[in-house]
């Protein structure tokens, strides 16, 4: 299956596993109403770790199905998490999914940021697998990767211009989070609720997982896009400057994460 995923690399499954915090996933899913006994769909499940966590929360009596278009990551997920009861399917979420059946809880986290143009259509398509009265839970970042204190003017401008270029050229949406409520509202979901938290809350000494995640993001995005970065002679020069900023325990970084969920009205 051919998808043009911005963060594609040989180490993407590893990056996703390292940056997944089970306690955060559990808190977000609990808030949105995930309970034991539910049938759960994990949309764009990546390495499958989130599917395993959600499946554990749905037990006893429920289960989770992870869906992703990357056959490599689905293979990884089956090998690593299949024995614990999670199921995985290689599917493109832009296509018809209705044969997968209905789910009581559909989880869509860190997905719509890669679908700037089609986010609403993707959410509408996912409605075909939400059971009557089921919950669609959308979670995404807002002002993605843009909130830092301690940047030089040169670095701040380079980041701003690079993210804007990603919007224009590869369908990346740094403002996906603020649009989630509107998708659910326009599609007629009821009892819509929202919560805002801080993702990437980074200050003090840099953790290895944050270093790997951010430096990998910069490396992959520049390898895949080849943009010229204003104020820098090369991607390597930009990376080195960002790394110097990011490893300084005096910097402060965060990204707002918005969790928005609603219920599909029961057909009477
Ligand atoms: C950032 S990861 C998702 C992380 C995960 N949902 C979580 O909560 O941590 C995005 C995933 O979307 C998948 N993806 C991208 N385009 C897709 C598509 N059209 N259909 C299905 N999966 C897709 C990628 O293969 C990747 O594994």
PDB file of C-alpha atoms and ligand atoms in Angstrom:
ATOM      1  CA  UNK A   1       0.000   0.000   0.000  1.00  0.00           C
ATOM      2  CA  UNK A   2       1.469   3.336  -0.964  1.00  0.00           C
ATOM      3  CA  UNK A   3       1.193   6.237   1.467  1.00  0.00           C
ATOM      4  CA  UNK A   4       3.324   9.328   1.634  1.00  0.00           C
ATOM      5  CA  UNK A   5       3.809   9.580   5.393  1.00  0.00           C
ATOM      6  CA  UNK A   6       5.966  12.543   6.383  1.00  0.00           C
ATOM      7  CA  UNK A   7       7.748  10.781   9.252  1.00  0.00           C
ATOM      8  CA  UNK A   8       8.565   7.567   7.337  1.00  0.00           C
ATOM      9  CA  UNK A   9      11.916   6.064   8.296  1.00  0.00           C
ATOM     10  CA  UNK A  10      13.386   2.690   9.224  1.00  0.00           C
ATOM     11  CA  UNK A  11      13.204   3.764  12.852  1.00  0.00           C
ATOM     12  CA  UNK A  12       9.610   5.038  12.940  1.00  0.00           C
ATOM     13  CA  UNK A  13       8.266   2.097  14.974  1.00  0.00           C
ATOM     14  CA  UNK A  14      11.021   2.680  17.526  1.00  0.00           C
ATOM     15  CA  UNK A  15      10.364   6.448  17.624  1.00  0.00           C
ATOM     16  CA  UNK A  16       6.634   5.872  18.200  1.00  0.00           C
ATOM     17  CA  UNK A  17       7.259   3.348  20.964  1.00  0.00           C
ATOM     18  CA  UNK A  18       9.787   5.568  22.745  1.00  0.00           C
ATOM     19  CA  UNK A  19       7.486   8.583  22.725  1.00  0.00           C
ATOM     20  CA  UNK A  20       4.355   6.710  23.876  1.00  0.00           C
ATOM     21  CA  UNK A  21       3.651   7.190  27.568  1.00  0.00           C
ATOM     22  CA  UNK A  22       1.198   4.499  28.723  1.00  0.00           C
ATOM     23  CA  UNK A  23      -0.039   6.594  31.652  1.00  0.00           C
ATOM     24  CA  UNK A  24      -0.877   9.486  29.303  1.00  0.00           C
ATOM     25  CA  UNK A  25      -2.716   7.203  26.853  1.00  0.00           C
ATOM     26  CA  UNK A  26      -4.707   5.683  29.726  1.00  0.00           C
ATOM     27  CA  UNK A  27      -5.611   9.101  31.164  1.00  0.00           C
ATOM     28  CA  UNK A  28      -6.707  10.458  27.754  1.00  0.00           C
ATOM     29  CA  UNK A  29      -8.778   7.370  26.924  1.00  0.00           C
ATOM     30  CA  UNK A  30     -10.365   7.216  30.401  1.00  0.00           C
ATOM     31  CA  UNK A  31     -11.383  10.868  30.139  1.00  0.00           C
ATOM     32  CA  UNK A  32     -13.018  10.213  26.774  1.00  0.00           C
ATOM     33  CA  UNK A  33     -15.016   7.292  28.180  1.00  0.00           C
ATOM     34  CA  UNK A  34     -13.159   4.074  27.305  1.00  0.00           C
ATOM     35  CA  UNK A  35     -14.443   1.277  29.550  1.00  0.00           C
ATOM     36  CA  UNK A  36     -13.971  -2.498  29.884  1.00  0.00           C
ATOM     37  CA  UNK A  37     -16.112  -4.444  27.452  1.00  0.00           C
ATOM     38  CA  UNK A  38     -15.809  -1.947  24.596  1.00  0.00           C
ATOM     39  CA  UNK A  39     -14.764  -2.784  21.051  1.00  0.00           C
ATOM     40  CA  UNK A  40     -11.939  -0.334  20.285  1.00  0.00           C
ATOM     41  CA  UNK A  41     -10.427   0.769  16.970  1.00  0.00           C
ATOM     42  CA  UNK A  42      -6.975   2.403  17.113  1.00  0.00           C
ATOM     43  CA  UNK A  43      -6.695   4.438  13.909  1.00  0.00           C
ATOM     44  CA  UNK A  44      -3.148   4.781  12.543  1.00  0.00           C
ATOM     45  CA  UNK A  45      -1.820   2.595  15.338  1.00  0.00           C
ATOM     46  CA  UNK A  46       1.812   2.842  14.234  1.00  0.00           C
ATOM     47  CA  UNK A  47       3.937   0.311  16.159  1.00  0.00           C
ATOM     48  CA  UNK A  48       0.867  -1.103  17.955  1.00  0.00           C
ATOM     49  CA  UNK A  49       1.805  -0.071  21.480  1.00  0.00           C
ATOM     50  CA  UNK A  50      -1.234   2.228  21.831  1.00  0.00           C
ATOM     51  CA  UNK A  51      -3.471  -0.644  20.606  1.00  0.00           C
ATOM     52  CA  UNK A  52      -2.076  -2.915  23.310  1.00  0.00           C
ATOM     53  CA  UNK A  53      -2.669  -0.257  25.987  1.00  0.00           C
ATOM     54  CA  UNK A  54      -6.227   0.460  24.791  1.00  0.00           C
ATOM     55  CA  UNK A  55      -6.948  -3.273  24.439  1.00  0.00           C
ATOM     56  CA  UNK A  56      -5.817  -3.783  28.030  1.00  0.00           C
ATOM     57  CA  UNK A  57      -8.222  -1.068  29.159  1.00  0.00           C
ATOM     58  CA  UNK A  58     -11.070  -2.698  27.199  1.00  0.00           C
ATOM     59  CA  UNK A  59     -10.516  -6.015  29.006  1.00  0.00           C
ATOM     60  CA  UNK A  60     -12.280  -7.971  30.239  1.00  0.00           C
ATOM     61  CA  UNK A  61     -14.868  -8.442  27.581  1.00  0.00           C
ATOM     62  CA  UNK A  62     -13.572  -5.987  24.994  1.00  0.00           C
ATOM     63  CA  UNK A  63     -10.685  -5.876  22.554  1.00  0.00           C
ATOM     64  CA  UNK A  64      -8.750  -3.486  20.296  1.00  0.00           C
ATOM     65  CA  UNK A  65      -8.049  -3.527  16.569  1.00  0.00           C
ATOM     66  CA  UNK A  66      -5.108  -1.457  15.334  1.00  0.00           C
ATOM     67  CA  UNK A  67      -5.238  -0.082  11.779  1.00  0.00           C
ATOM     68  CA  UNK A  68      -2.299   1.380   9.878  1.00  0.00           C
ATOM     69  CA  UNK A  69      -1.274   1.637   6.229  1.00  0.00           C
ATOM     70  CA  UNK A  70       2.342   0.665   6.873  1.00  0.00           C
ATOM     71  CA  UNK A  71       2.761  -3.075   6.340  1.00  0.00           C
ATOM     72  CA  UNK A  72       6.121  -2.916   8.159  1.00  0.00           C
ATOM     73  CA  UNK A  73       4.620  -1.376  11.278  1.00  0.00           C
ATOM     74  CA  UNK A  74       1.604  -3.733  11.166  1.00  0.00           C
ATOM     75  CA  UNK A  75       4.010  -6.680  10.971  1.00  0.00           C
ATOM     76  CA  UNK A  76       5.970  -5.239  13.910  1.00  0.00           C
ATOM     77  CA  UNK A  77       2.711  -4.737  15.863  1.00  0.00           C
ATOM     78  CA  UNK A  78       1.485  -8.297  15.228  1.00  0.00           C
ATOM     79  CA  UNK A  79       4.809  -9.770  16.307  1.00  0.00           C
ATOM     80  CA  UNK A  80       5.144  -7.620  19.376  1.00  0.00           C
ATOM     81  CA  UNK A  81       1.556  -7.226  20.631  1.00  0.00           C
ATOM     82  CA  UNK A  82      -0.517  -9.838  18.775  1.00  0.00           C
ATOM     83  CA  UNK A  83      -0.059 -12.552  21.376  1.00  0.00           C
ATOM     84  CA  UNK A  84      -1.570 -10.366  24.078  1.00  0.00           C
ATOM     85  CA  UNK A  85      -4.855 -10.344  22.142  1.00  0.00           C
ATOM     86  CA  UNK A  86      -4.641  -7.183  20.010  1.00  0.00           C
ATOM     87  CA  UNK A  87      -5.502  -7.547  16.340  1.00  0.00           C
ATOM     88  CA  UNK A  88      -4.016  -5.526  13.494  1.00  0.00           C
ATOM     89  CA  UNK A  89      -5.096  -4.704   9.936  1.00  0.00           C
ATOM     90  CA  UNK A  90      -3.164  -2.976   7.180  1.00  0.00           C
ATOM     91  CA  UNK A  91      -5.603  -0.400   5.773  1.00  0.00           C
ATOM     92  CA  UNK A  92      -5.647   3.116   4.312  1.00  0.00           C
ATOM     93  CA  UNK A  93      -7.960   5.284   6.434  1.00  0.00           C
ATOM     94  CA  UNK A  94      -8.957   7.353   3.386  1.00  0.00           C
ATOM     95  CA  UNK A  95     -10.680   4.298   1.906  1.00  0.00           C
ATOM     96  CA  UNK A  96     -13.893   2.450   2.786  1.00  0.00           C
ATOM     97  CA  UNK A  97     -13.492   0.784   6.192  1.00  0.00           C
ATOM     98  CA  UNK A  98     -17.093  -0.275   6.766  1.00  0.00           C
ATOM     99  CA  UNK A  99     -16.293  -4.008   6.415  1.00  0.00           C
ATOM    100  CA  UNK A 100     -14.312  -3.782   9.674  1.00  0.00           C
ATOM    101  CA  UNK A 101     -17.579  -3.627  11.623  1.00  0.00           C
ATOM    102  CA  UNK A 102     -18.634  -1.231  14.346  1.00  0.00           C
ATOM    103  CA  UNK A 103     -16.653  -0.050  17.353  1.00  0.00           C
ATOM    104  CA  UNK A 104     -17.762   1.468  20.654  1.00  0.00           C
ATOM    105  CA  UNK A 105     -14.627   3.608  20.927  1.00  0.00           C
ATOM    106  CA  UNK A 106     -12.592   4.900  17.983  1.00  0.00           C
ATOM    107  CA  UNK A 107      -9.249   6.477  18.916  1.00  0.00           C
ATOM    108  CA  UNK A 108      -7.561   8.864  16.455  1.00  0.00           C
ATOM    109  CA  UNK A 109      -4.429  10.325  18.021  1.00  0.00           C
ATOM    110  CA  UNK A 110      -1.643  12.208  16.205  1.00  0.00           C
ATOM    111  CA  UNK A 111      -3.190  11.403  12.827  1.00  0.00           C
ATOM    112  CA  UNK A 112      -5.027  14.453  11.472  1.00  0.00           C
ATOM    113  CA  UNK A 113      -1.848  16.550  11.603  1.00  0.00           C
ATOM    114  CA  UNK A 114      -0.742  14.573   8.501  1.00  0.00           C
ATOM    115  CA  UNK A 115      -3.990  15.254   6.606  1.00  0.00           C
ATOM    116  CA  UNK A 116      -4.348  19.029   6.419  1.00  0.00           C
ATOM    117  CA  UNK A 117      -6.449  18.962   3.243  1.00  0.00           C
ATOM    118  CA  UNK A 118      -8.578  15.875   3.999  1.00  0.00           C
ATOM    119  CA  UNK A 119      -8.969  15.929   7.799  1.00  0.00           C
ATOM    120  CA  UNK A 120     -12.726  16.483   7.717  1.00  0.00           C
ATOM    121  CA  UNK A 121     -13.229  13.770   5.063  1.00  0.00           C
ATOM    122  CA  UNK A 122     -11.100  11.339   7.087  1.00  0.00           C
ATOM    123  CA  UNK A 123     -13.181  11.991  10.216  1.00  0.00           C
ATOM    124  CA  UNK A 124     -16.391  11.580   8.217  1.00  0.00           C
ATOM    125  CA  UNK A 125     -15.111   8.292   6.786  1.00  0.00           C
ATOM    126  CA  UNK A 126     -14.301   7.006  10.281  1.00  0.00           C
ATOM    127  CA  UNK A 127     -17.951   7.587  11.214  1.00  0.00           C
ATOM    128  CA  UNK A 128     -18.786   4.421   9.243  1.00  0.00           C
ATOM    129  CA  UNK A 129     -17.107   2.284  11.916  1.00  0.00           C
ATOM    130  CA  UNK A 130     -18.474   4.053  15.001  1.00  0.00           C
ATOM    131  CA  UNK A 131     -21.362   2.106  16.585  1.00  0.00           C
ATOM    132  CA  UNK A 132     -24.607   3.910  17.358  1.00  0.00           C
ATOM    133  CA  UNK A 133     -23.967   5.652  20.669  1.00  0.00           C
ATOM    134  CA  UNK A 134     -20.229   4.965  20.278  1.00  0.00           C
ATOM    135  CA  UNK A 135     -17.456   7.466  20.990  1.00  0.00           C
ATOM    136  CA  UNK A 136     -15.141   9.055  18.445  1.00  0.00           C
ATOM    137  CA  UNK A 137     -12.064  10.409  20.228  1.00  0.00           C
ATOM    138  CA  UNK A 138      -9.820  12.811  18.289  1.00  0.00           C
ATOM    139  CA  UNK A 139      -6.520  13.892  19.831  1.00  0.00           C
ATOM    140  CA  UNK A 140      -4.031  16.182  18.153  1.00  0.00           C
ATOM    141  CA  UNK A 141      -1.468  18.899  18.686  1.00  0.00           C
ATOM    142  CA  UNK A 142      -1.933  22.612  18.204  1.00  0.00           C
ATOM    143  CA  UNK A 143       0.780  25.077  17.226  1.00  0.00           C
ATOM    144  CA  UNK A 144       2.758  21.890  16.717  1.00  0.00           C
ATOM    145  CA  UNK A 145       6.494  22.184  17.450  1.00  0.00           C
ATOM    146  CA  UNK A 146       6.366  25.978  17.508  1.00  0.00           C
ATOM    147  CA  UNK A 147       6.402  26.825  21.238  1.00  0.00           C
ATOM    148  CA  UNK A 148       9.890  27.271  22.610  1.00  0.00           C
ATOM    149  CA  UNK A 149      11.569  29.845  24.814  1.00  0.00           C
ATOM    150  CA  UNK A 150      15.276  30.451  24.522  1.00  0.00           C
ATOM    151  CA  UNK A 151      15.571  30.255  20.730  1.00  0.00           C
ATOM    152  CA  UNK A 152      17.842  32.674  18.880  1.00  0.00           C
ATOM    153  CA  UNK A 153      16.048  34.896  16.335  1.00  0.00           C
ATOM    154  CA  UNK A 154      17.719  32.913  13.552  1.00  0.00           C
ATOM    155  CA  UNK A 155      16.497  29.565  14.884  1.00  0.00           C
ATOM    156  CA  UNK A 156      12.997  30.854  15.616  1.00  0.00           C
ATOM    157  CA  UNK A 157      12.602  32.153  12.060  1.00  0.00           C
ATOM    158  CA  UNK A 158      13.977  28.948  10.549  1.00  0.00           C
ATOM    159  CA  UNK A 159      11.519  26.823  12.535  1.00  0.00           C
ATOM    160  CA  UNK A 160       8.565  29.044  11.642  1.00  0.00           C
ATOM    161  CA  UNK A 161       9.420  29.092   7.942  1.00  0.00           C
ATOM    162  CA  UNK A 162      10.109  25.328   7.871  1.00  0.00           C
ATOM    163  CA  UNK A 163       6.765  24.445   9.472  1.00  0.00           C
ATOM    164  CA  UNK A 164       4.935  26.794   7.075  1.00  0.00           C
ATOM    165  CA  UNK A 165       6.697  25.071   4.167  1.00  0.00           C
ATOM    166  CA  UNK A 166       5.500  21.686   5.455  1.00  0.00           C
ATOM    167  CA  UNK A 167       1.940  23.029   5.434  1.00  0.00           C
ATOM    168  CA  UNK A 168       2.244  24.181   1.844  1.00  0.00           C
ATOM    169  CA  UNK A 169       4.050  21.201   0.401  1.00  0.00           C
ATOM    170  CA  UNK A 170       3.384  17.987   2.314  1.00  0.00           C
ATOM    171  CA  UNK A 171      -0.118  18.443   3.763  1.00  0.00           C
ATOM    172  CA  UNK A 172       1.134  18.824   7.335  1.00  0.00           C
ATOM    173  CA  UNK A 173      -1.182  20.714   9.693  1.00  0.00           C
ATOM    174  CA  UNK A 174       0.461  22.306  12.746  1.00  0.00           C
ATOM    175  CA  UNK A 175      -2.985  23.550  13.845  1.00  0.00           C
ATOM    176  CA  UNK A 176      -4.862  20.204  13.635  1.00  0.00           C
ATOM    177  CA  UNK A 177      -5.765  20.345  17.336  1.00  0.00           C
ATOM    178  CA  UNK A 178      -7.955  23.454  17.238  1.00  0.00           C
ATOM    179  CA  UNK A 179     -10.067  21.962  14.415  1.00  0.00           C
ATOM    180  CA  UNK A 180     -11.148  18.761  16.191  1.00  0.00           C
ATOM    181  CA  UNK A 181     -14.256  20.174  17.849  1.00  0.00           C
ATOM    182  CA  UNK A 182     -15.486  21.580  14.548  1.00  0.00           C
ATOM    183  CA  UNK A 183     -15.166  18.200  12.792  1.00  0.00           C
ATOM    184  CA  UNK A 184     -17.345  16.508  15.432  1.00  0.00           C
ATOM    185  CA  UNK A 185     -19.812  19.395  15.580  1.00  0.00           C
ATOM    186  CA  UNK A 186     -20.294  19.549  11.812  1.00  0.00           C
ATOM    187  CA  UNK A 187     -20.819  15.780  11.684  1.00  0.00           C
ATOM    188  CA  UNK A 188     -23.601  15.851  14.261  1.00  0.00           C
ATOM    189  CA  UNK A 189     -21.829  14.147  17.163  1.00  0.00           C
ATOM    190  CA  UNK A 190     -23.455  14.832  20.531  1.00  0.00           C
ATOM    191  CA  UNK A 191     -22.182  15.411  24.047  1.00  0.00           C
ATOM    192  CA  UNK A 192     -18.929  16.760  22.591  1.00  0.00           C
ATOM    193  CA  UNK A 193     -16.297  17.518  25.212  1.00  0.00           C
ATOM    194  CA  UNK A 194     -12.738  18.811  25.044  1.00  0.00           C
ATOM    195  CA  UNK A 195      -9.661  18.870  27.213  1.00  0.00           C
ATOM    196  CA  UNK A 196      -6.386  20.720  26.684  1.00  0.00           C
ATOM    197  CA  UNK A 197      -3.064  19.597  28.110  1.00  0.00           C
ATOM    198  CA  UNK A 198       0.642  20.024  27.469  1.00  0.00           C
ATOM    199  CA  UNK A 199       2.473  17.570  25.265  1.00  0.00           C
ATOM    200  CA  UNK A 200       6.256  17.796  24.852  1.00  0.00           C
ATOM    201  CA  UNK A 201       6.547  19.596  28.182  1.00  0.00           C
ATOM    202  CA  UNK A 202      10.319  19.864  28.274  1.00  0.00           C
ATOM    203  CA  UNK A 203      12.482  21.821  30.719  1.00  0.00           C
ATOM    204  CA  UNK A 204      15.637  20.993  32.634  1.00  0.00           C
ATOM    205  CA  UNK A 205      17.919  18.128  31.576  1.00  0.00           C
ATOM    206  CA  UNK A 206      16.802  16.529  28.303  1.00  0.00           C
ATOM    207  CA  UNK A 207      15.477  12.943  28.528  1.00  0.00           C
ATOM    208  CA  UNK A 208      16.915  10.442  26.019  1.00  0.00           C
ATOM    209  CA  UNK A 209      13.420   9.755  24.588  1.00  0.00           C
ATOM    210  CA  UNK A 210      12.781  13.480  23.908  1.00  0.00           C
ATOM    211  CA  UNK A 211      16.235  13.878  22.353  1.00  0.00           C
ATOM    212  CA  UNK A 212      15.632  10.895  20.053  1.00  0.00           C
ATOM    213  CA  UNK A 213      12.120  12.029  19.080  1.00  0.00           C
ATOM    214  CA  UNK A 214      12.962  15.653  18.246  1.00  0.00           C
ATOM    215  CA  UNK A 215      16.308  15.101  16.561  1.00  0.00           C
ATOM    216  CA  UNK A 216      14.761  12.259  14.542  1.00  0.00           C
ATOM    217  CA  UNK A 217      11.892  14.567  13.501  1.00  0.00           C
ATOM    218  CA  UNK A 218      14.331  17.167  12.225  1.00  0.00           C
ATOM    219  CA  UNK A 219      16.492  14.587  10.446  1.00  0.00           C
ATOM    220  CA  UNK A 220      13.564  12.818   8.745  1.00  0.00           C
ATOM    221  CA  UNK A 221      11.701  15.969   7.720  1.00  0.00           C
ATOM    222  CA  UNK A 222      14.796  17.471   6.135  1.00  0.00           C
ATOM    223  CA  UNK A 223      15.784  14.237   4.421  1.00  0.00           C
ATOM    224  CA  UNK A 224      12.293  13.847   2.990  1.00  0.00           C
ATOM    225  CA  UNK A 225      11.653  17.435   1.942  1.00  0.00           C
ATOM    226  CA  UNK A 226      15.080  18.835   1.135  1.00  0.00           C
ATOM    227  CA  UNK A 227      13.948  22.401   1.931  1.00  0.00           C
ATOM    228  CA  UNK A 228      16.450  25.211   2.048  1.00  0.00           C
ATOM    229  CA  UNK A 229      16.368  26.553   5.612  1.00  0.00           C
ATOM    230  CA  UNK A 230      16.546  30.340   5.829  1.00  0.00           C
ATOM    231  CA  UNK A 231      19.620  31.612   7.646  1.00  0.00           C
ATOM    232  CA  UNK A 232      21.428  28.257   7.469  1.00  0.00           C
ATOM    233  CA  UNK A 233      23.860  26.950   4.870  1.00  0.00           C
ATOM    234  CA  UNK A 234      22.828  23.328   5.331  1.00  0.00           C
ATOM    235  CA  UNK A 235      20.400  21.041   7.176  1.00  0.00           C
ATOM    236  CA  UNK A 236      23.341  19.817   9.265  1.00  0.00           C
ATOM    237  CA  UNK A 237      24.106  23.366  10.431  1.00  0.00           C
ATOM    238  CA  UNK A 238      20.429  23.873  11.370  1.00  0.00           C
ATOM    239  CA  UNK A 239      20.306  20.523  13.202  1.00  0.00           C
ATOM    240  CA  UNK A 240      23.444  21.301  15.171  1.00  0.00           C
ATOM    241  CA  UNK A 241      22.067  24.713  16.208  1.00  0.00           C
ATOM    242  CA  UNK A 242      18.714  23.200  17.216  1.00  0.00           C
ATOM    243  CA  UNK A 243      20.477  20.445  19.182  1.00  0.00           C
ATOM    244  CA  UNK A 244      22.571  23.044  21.053  1.00  0.00           C
ATOM    245  CA  UNK A 245      19.369  24.924  21.980  1.00  0.00           C
ATOM    246  CA  UNK A 246      17.417  21.786  22.823  1.00  0.00           C
ATOM    247  CA  UNK A 247      20.016  20.142  25.045  1.00  0.00           C
ATOM    248  CA  UNK A 248      20.398  23.326  27.122  1.00  0.00           C
ATOM    249  CA  UNK A 249      18.543  22.692  30.410  1.00  0.00           C
ATOM    250  CA  UNK A 250      17.554  26.390  30.458  1.00  0.00           C
ATOM    251  CA  UNK A 251      15.206  26.075  27.454  1.00  0.00           C
ATOM    252  CA  UNK A 252      11.429  25.627  27.807  1.00  0.00           C
ATOM    253  CA  UNK A 253       9.319  23.759  25.233  1.00  0.00           C
ATOM    254  CA  UNK A 254       5.730  22.608  25.131  1.00  0.00           C
ATOM    255  CA  UNK A 255       2.976  21.835  22.648  1.00  0.00           C
ATOM    256  CA  UNK A 256      -0.736  22.047  23.471  1.00  0.00           C
ATOM    257  CA  UNK A 257      -2.520  18.711  22.988  1.00  0.00           C
ATOM    258  CA  UNK A 258      -6.280  18.785  22.478  1.00  0.00           C
ATOM    259  CA  UNK A 259      -8.465  15.789  23.270  1.00  0.00           C
ATOM    260  CA  UNK A 260     -11.964  16.136  21.841  1.00  0.00           C
ATOM    261  CA  UNK A 261     -14.599  13.405  21.869  1.00  0.00           C
ATOM    262  CA  UNK A 262     -18.268  13.006  21.068  1.00  0.00           C
ATOM    263  CA  UNK A 263     -20.960  10.367  20.698  1.00  0.00           C
ATOM    264  CA  UNK A 264     -22.505   9.232  17.440  1.00  0.00           C
ATOM    265  CA  UNK A 265     -26.248   9.706  17.897  1.00  0.00           C
ATOM    266  CA  UNK A 266     -28.245   6.469  18.172  1.00  0.00           C
ATOM    267  CA  UNK A 267     -30.556   5.903  15.218  1.00  0.00           C
ATOM    268  CA  UNK A 268     -34.065   5.687  16.642  1.00  0.00           C
TER     269      UNK A 268
HETATM  270  C1  LIG B   1       2.286   9.549  14.322  1.00  0.00           C
HETATM  271  S1  LIG B   1       1.812   7.935  13.894  1.00  0.00           S
HETATM  272  C2  LIG B   1       0.405   7.620  14.928  1.00  0.00           C
HETATM  273  C3  LIG B   1       0.701   7.471  16.377  1.00  0.00           C
HETATM  274  C4  LIG B   1      -0.364   6.794  17.215  1.00  0.00           C
HETATM  275  N1  LIG B   1      -1.713   6.946  16.688  1.00  0.00           N
HETATM  276  C5  LIG B   1      -0.330   7.272  18.650  1.00  0.00           C
HETATM  277  O1  LIG B   1      -1.398   7.518  19.258  1.00  0.00           O
HETATM  278  O2  LIG B   1       0.775   7.397  19.228  1.00  0.00           O
HETATM  279  C6  LIG B   1       0.997   8.107  12.345  1.00  0.00           C
HETATM  280  C7  LIG B   1       0.719   6.752  11.678  1.00  0.00           C
HETATM  281  O3  LIG B   1      -0.211   7.027  10.615  1.00  0.00           O
HETATM  282  C8  LIG B   1       0.017   6.065   9.606  1.00  0.00           C
HETATM  283  N2  LIG B   1      -0.618   6.524   8.359  1.00  0.00           N
HETATM  284  C9  LIG B   1      -0.265   7.580   7.599  1.00  0.00           C
HETATM  285  N3  LIG B   1      -1.110   7.713   6.553  1.00  0.00           N
HETATM  286  C10 LIG B   1      -2.032   6.706   6.672  1.00  0.00           C
HETATM  287  C11 LIG B   1      -3.151   6.308   5.918  1.00  0.00           C
HETATM  288  N4  LIG B   1      -3.522   6.981   4.806  1.00  0.00           N
HETATM  289  N5  LIG B   1      -3.886   5.252   6.337  1.00  0.00           N
HETATM  290  C12 LIG B   1      -3.517   4.557   7.450  1.00  0.00           C
HETATM  291  N6  LIG B   1      -2.434   4.877   8.193  1.00  0.00           N
HETATM  292  C13 LIG B   1      -1.704   5.941   7.818  1.00  0.00           C
HETATM  293  C14 LIG B   1       1.524   5.969   9.543  1.00  0.00           C
HETATM  294  O4  LIG B   1       1.929   4.744   8.932  1.00  0.00           O
HETATM  295  C15 LIG B   1       1.906   6.076  11.025  1.00  0.00           C
HETATM  296  O5  LIG B   1       2.142   4.799  11.582  1.00  0.00           O
END
